[in-house]
Tab-separated table of C-alpha atoms in Angstrom:
chain	number	residue	atom	x	y	z
G	1	UNK	CA	0.064	0.044	0.008
G	2	UNK	CA	1.422	3.434	-0.948
G	3	UNK	CA	2.335	5.995	1.647
G	4	UNK	CA	-0.374	8.650	1.425
G	5	UNK	CA	-0.356	12.133	3.121
G	6	UNK	CA	-3.220	14.531	2.800
G	7	UNK	CA	-2.542	18.130	3.739
G	8	UNK	CA	-5.234	20.740	4.399
G	9	UNK	CA	-6.498	23.132	6.930
G	10	UNK	CA	-8.245	21.788	9.961
G	11	UNK	CA	-11.694	22.038	8.497
G	12	UNK	CA	-13.950	20.487	5.817
G	13	UNK	CA	-14.294	22.988	3.135
G	14	UNK	CA	-12.343	21.712	-0.054
G	15	UNK	CA	-10.509	18.985	1.912
G	16	UNK	CA	-13.139	16.761	3.440
G	17	UNK	CA	-14.073	15.109	0.096
G	18	UNK	CA	-10.565	13.684	-0.200
G	19	UNK	CA	-10.499	12.459	3.456
G	20	UNK	CA	-13.824	10.768	2.858
G	21	UNK	CA	-12.787	9.148	-0.351
G	22	UNK	CA	-9.490	7.860	1.072
G	23	UNK	CA	-11.383	6.393	3.953
G	24	UNK	CA	-13.941	4.900	1.618
G	25	UNK	CA	-11.151	3.173	-0.382
G	26	UNK	CA	-9.549	1.708	2.748
G	27	UNK	CA	-6.400	3.735	2.373
G	28	UNK	CA	-4.412	4.468	5.363
G	29	UNK	CA	-3.182	8.123	5.278
G	30	UNK	CA	-1.661	10.797	7.282
G	31	UNK	CA	-4.210	13.411	7.900
G	32	UNK	CA	-1.881	16.478	7.980
G	33	UNK	CA	-3.989	19.316	9.202
G	34	UNK	CA	-2.558	22.822	9.613
G	35	UNK	CA	-3.781	26.216	10.920
G	36	UNK	CA	-3.867	29.671	9.551
G	37	UNK	CA	-0.775	30.391	11.542
G	38	UNK	CA	1.207	27.462	10.197
G	39	UNK	CA	-0.035	27.851	6.556
G	40	UNK	CA	2.667	30.312	5.392
G	41	UNK	CA	5.345	27.723	6.165
G	42	UNK	CA	3.529	24.982	4.236
G	43	UNK	CA	2.401	26.977	1.326
G	44	UNK	CA	5.776	26.946	-0.595
G	45	UNK	CA	5.865	23.359	-0.291
G	46	UNK	CA	2.720	22.781	-2.424
G	47	UNK	CA	2.504	22.512	-6.218
G	48	UNK	CA	0.655	25.685	-6.768
G	49	UNK	CA	0.887	27.620	-3.353
G	50	UNK	CA	-2.586	26.184	-2.636
G	51	UNK	CA	-4.292	23.644	-0.530
G	52	UNK	CA	-5.372	20.841	-0.355
G	53	UNK	CA	-2.321	18.622	-1.404
G	54	UNK	CA	-2.146	14.892	-1.857
G	55	UNK	CA	1.167	13.104	-1.567
G	56	UNK	CA	1.566	9.681	-2.809
G	57	UNK	CA	4.973	8.045	-2.057
G	58	UNK	CA	6.327	11.425	-1.971
G	59	UNK	CA	4.965	12.794	-5.234
G	60	UNK	CA	2.735	15.865	-4.598
G	61	UNK	CA	-0.599	16.588	-6.227
G	62	UNK	CA	-2.964	19.481	-5.972
G	63	UNK	CA	-6.392	20.888	-6.957
G	64	UNK	CA	-9.361	19.479	-4.861
G	65	UNK	CA	-11.610	18.475	-7.784
G	66	UNK	CA	-8.564	16.653	-9.535
G	67	UNK	CA	-7.872	14.809	-6.299
G	68	UNK	CA	-11.525	13.814	-5.808
G	69	UNK	CA	-11.828	12.672	-9.409
G	70	UNK	CA	-8.678	10.597	-9.169
G	71	UNK	CA	-9.684	8.976	-5.891
G	72	UNK	CA	-13.180	8.358	-7.042
G	73	UNK	CA	-12.109	6.524	-10.141
G	74	UNK	CA	-9.406	4.596	-8.212
G	75	UNK	CA	-11.990	3.405	-5.776
G	76	UNK	CA	-14.730	2.415	-8.339
G	77	UNK	CA	-16.830	5.602	-7.931
G	78	UNK	CA	-16.454	6.790	-11.518
G	79	UNK	CA	-18.585	5.923	-14.709
G	80	UNK	CA	-18.555	2.772	-16.589
G	81	UNK	CA	-18.259	4.819	-19.957
G	82	UNK	CA	-16.775	8.091	-20.997
G	83	UNK	CA	-20.265	9.503	-21.320
G	84	UNK	CA	-21.017	8.408	-17.651
G	85	UNK	CA	-17.734	10.009	-16.502
G	86	UNK	CA	-18.853	13.252	-18.371
G	87	UNK	CA	-22.163	13.396	-16.503
G	88	UNK	CA	-20.320	13.083	-13.165
G	89	UNK	CA	-17.877	15.662	-14.200
G	90	UNK	CA	-20.483	17.959	-15.410
G	91	UNK	CA	-22.528	17.799	-12.204
G	92	UNK	CA	-19.568	17.979	-9.907
G	93	UNK	CA	-18.301	21.084	-11.769
G	94	UNK	CA	-21.690	22.650	-11.394
G	95	UNK	CA	-21.406	22.139	-7.586
G	96	UNK	CA	-17.912	23.736	-7.765
G	97	UNK	CA	-19.343	26.649	-9.723
G	98	UNK	CA	-21.951	27.253	-6.948
G	99	UNK	CA	-19.129	27.175	-4.364
G	100	UNK	CA	-16.951	29.560	-6.246
G	101	UNK	CA	-19.890	32.020	-6.583
G	102	UNK	CA	-20.546	31.876	-2.746
G	103	UNK	CA	-16.773	32.378	-2.197
G	104	UNK	CA	-16.736	35.699	-4.074
G	105	UNK	CA	-19.359	37.025	-1.522
G	106	UNK	CA	-17.867	35.272	1.775
G	107	UNK	CA	-14.274	36.480	0.970
G	108	UNK	CA	-15.085	39.992	-0.097
G	109	UNK	CA	-12.779	42.357	1.871
G	110	UNK	CA	-15.119	45.428	1.805
G	111	UNK	CA	-17.801	44.680	4.413
G	112	UNK	CA	-20.331	47.124	2.905
G	113	UNK	CA	-19.866	45.621	-0.443
G	114	UNK	CA	-20.033	42.088	1.029
G	115	UNK	CA	-23.371	42.829	2.652
G	116	UNK	CA	-24.669	44.151	-0.642
G	117	UNK	CA	-23.339	41.245	-2.657
G	118	UNK	CA	-24.857	38.804	-0.111
G	119	UNK	CA	-28.372	40.387	-0.377
G	120	UNK	CA	-28.105	40.362	-4.344
G	121	UNK	CA	-26.878	36.761	-4.478
G	122	UNK	CA	-29.418	35.512	-2.009
G	123	UNK	CA	-32.245	37.073	-4.024
G	124	UNK	CA	-30.906	36.833	-7.636
G	125	UNK	CA	-28.159	34.110	-7.980
G	126	UNK	CA	-28.369	31.405	-5.452
G	127	UNK	CA	-32.208	30.326	-5.845
G	128	UNK	CA	-31.812	29.324	-9.528
G	129	UNK	CA	-28.602	27.480	-9.018
G	130	UNK	CA	-29.739	25.677	-5.733
G	131	UNK	CA	-33.228	24.818	-7.312
G	132	UNK	CA	-31.507	23.297	-10.344
G	133	UNK	CA	-29.103	21.262	-8.124
G	134	UNK	CA	-32.016	20.140	-5.998
G	135	UNK	CA	-33.799	18.925	-9.242
G	136	UNK	CA	-30.737	17.133	-10.482
G	137	UNK	CA	-30.394	15.254	-7.249
G	138	UNK	CA	-34.136	14.437	-7.318
G	139	UNK	CA	-33.795	13.121	-10.851
G	140	UNK	CA	-30.860	10.881	-9.541
G	141	UNK	CA	-32.540	9.222	-6.699
G	142	UNK	CA	-30.761	11.292	-4.027
G	143	UNK	CA	-27.323	11.178	-5.713
G	144	UNK	CA	-25.516	13.782	-7.775
G	145	UNK	CA	-25.206	11.732	-11.061
G	146	UNK	CA	-25.980	8.422	-12.610
G	147	UNK	CA	-28.743	7.579	-9.982
G	148	UNK	CA	-26.171	5.988	-7.659
G	149	UNK	CA	-23.163	6.688	-5.572
G	150	UNK	CA	-20.265	8.466	-7.289
G	151	UNK	CA	-17.251	10.568	-6.202
G	152	UNK	CA	-19.392	13.704	-6.907
G	153	UNK	CA	-21.477	12.704	-3.957
G	154	UNK	CA	-18.315	12.937	-1.673
G	155	UNK	CA	-17.486	16.289	-3.128
G	156	UNK	CA	-20.940	17.723	-2.202
G	157	UNK	CA	-21.184	15.974	1.146
G	158	UNK	CA	-17.777	17.148	2.158
G	159	UNK	CA	-18.253	20.788	1.353
G	160	UNK	CA	-22.038	20.903	2.366
G	161	UNK	CA	-21.475	22.584	5.723
G	162	UNK	CA	-19.088	25.079	4.148
G	163	UNK	CA	-21.582	25.956	1.586
G	164	UNK	CA	-24.175	26.775	4.154
G	165	UNK	CA	-21.652	28.840	6.030
G	166	UNK	CA	-20.607	30.811	2.958
G	167	UNK	CA	-24.233	31.436	1.839
G	168	UNK	CA	-25.368	32.190	5.449
G	169	UNK	CA	-28.366	29.982	4.871
G	170	UNK	CA	-28.449	27.295	7.601
G	171	UNK	CA	-31.905	26.267	6.459
G	172	UNK	CA	-30.774	24.721	3.093
G	173	UNK	CA	-32.051	21.372	4.352
G	174	UNK	CA	-35.565	22.669	4.516
G	175	UNK	CA	-35.557	24.660	1.297
G	176	UNK	CA	-33.846	22.076	-0.721
G	177	UNK	CA	-34.593	18.586	0.889
G	178	UNK	CA	-32.732	16.555	-1.692
G	179	UNK	CA	-29.407	18.041	-0.495
G	180	UNK	CA	-29.609	16.118	2.734
G	181	UNK	CA	-30.284	12.851	0.963
G	182	UNK	CA	-26.856	13.126	-0.647
G	183	UNK	CA	-25.179	13.908	2.490
G	184	UNK	CA	-26.856	11.086	4.351
G	185	UNK	CA	-25.952	8.712	1.649
G	186	UNK	CA	-22.286	9.446	2.078
G	187	UNK	CA	-22.113	9.793	5.833
G	188	UNK	CA	-23.994	6.578	6.483
G	189	UNK	CA	-21.390	4.484	4.583
G	190	UNK	CA	-19.877	1.811	6.828
G	191	UNK	CA	-16.483	2.383	5.275
G	192	UNK	CA	-16.382	5.867	6.773
G	193	UNK	CA	-17.377	4.940	10.365
G	194	UNK	CA	-13.807	4.703	11.692
G	195	UNK	CA	-12.681	7.898	10.180
G	196	UNK	CA	-15.702	9.894	11.257
G	197	UNK	CA	-15.287	8.541	14.793
G	198	UNK	CA	-11.768	9.613	14.949
G	199	UNK	CA	-11.664	12.877	12.974
G	200	UNK	CA	-11.576	16.239	14.644
G	201	UNK	CA	-15.075	17.910	14.788
G	202	UNK	CA	-15.182	20.780	12.388
G	203	UNK	CA	-18.183	22.858	11.691
G	204	UNK	CA	-17.036	23.925	8.209
């Protein structure tokens, strides 16, 4: 079994999907969590000055979606055909698009502009995106794609709390009930039981 180290902040956000996928695949890994204070020392050691980072036998890889896609396919959570992979990629990238839009609001430095953008996005941007995602999940029996468990479900479940935090909408479960179905499908997997019991508790 290869030596695997996963490096990310002590939070879920863009890192939890890989931790969940590694656990699902039965891969022992070093869960290297860092803080805001220690990040400056780690940043130059990453491929692009970004986290997360996955190391496999000393070789370093970056980009959360690339890592999730790789692990998903490695552990049998990809499609059976190129077209099925395309569907998974399409819906997973849509989720990442939603996250990216929320991030432009959450990480706006100007507080007055941030408040204005939050009001605008809450009324004019998020509803259409979230309704579409809720519809996609409904059409796929409570999953993100193909009507069954794929690596895209791990991406969504891993960042779900982070999305709620950035959007400042803790009632997403009530507004979009299919979201919770994906989260429950992932977090109820027996392969994740040991990891979830031992992992540090993080809100986002």
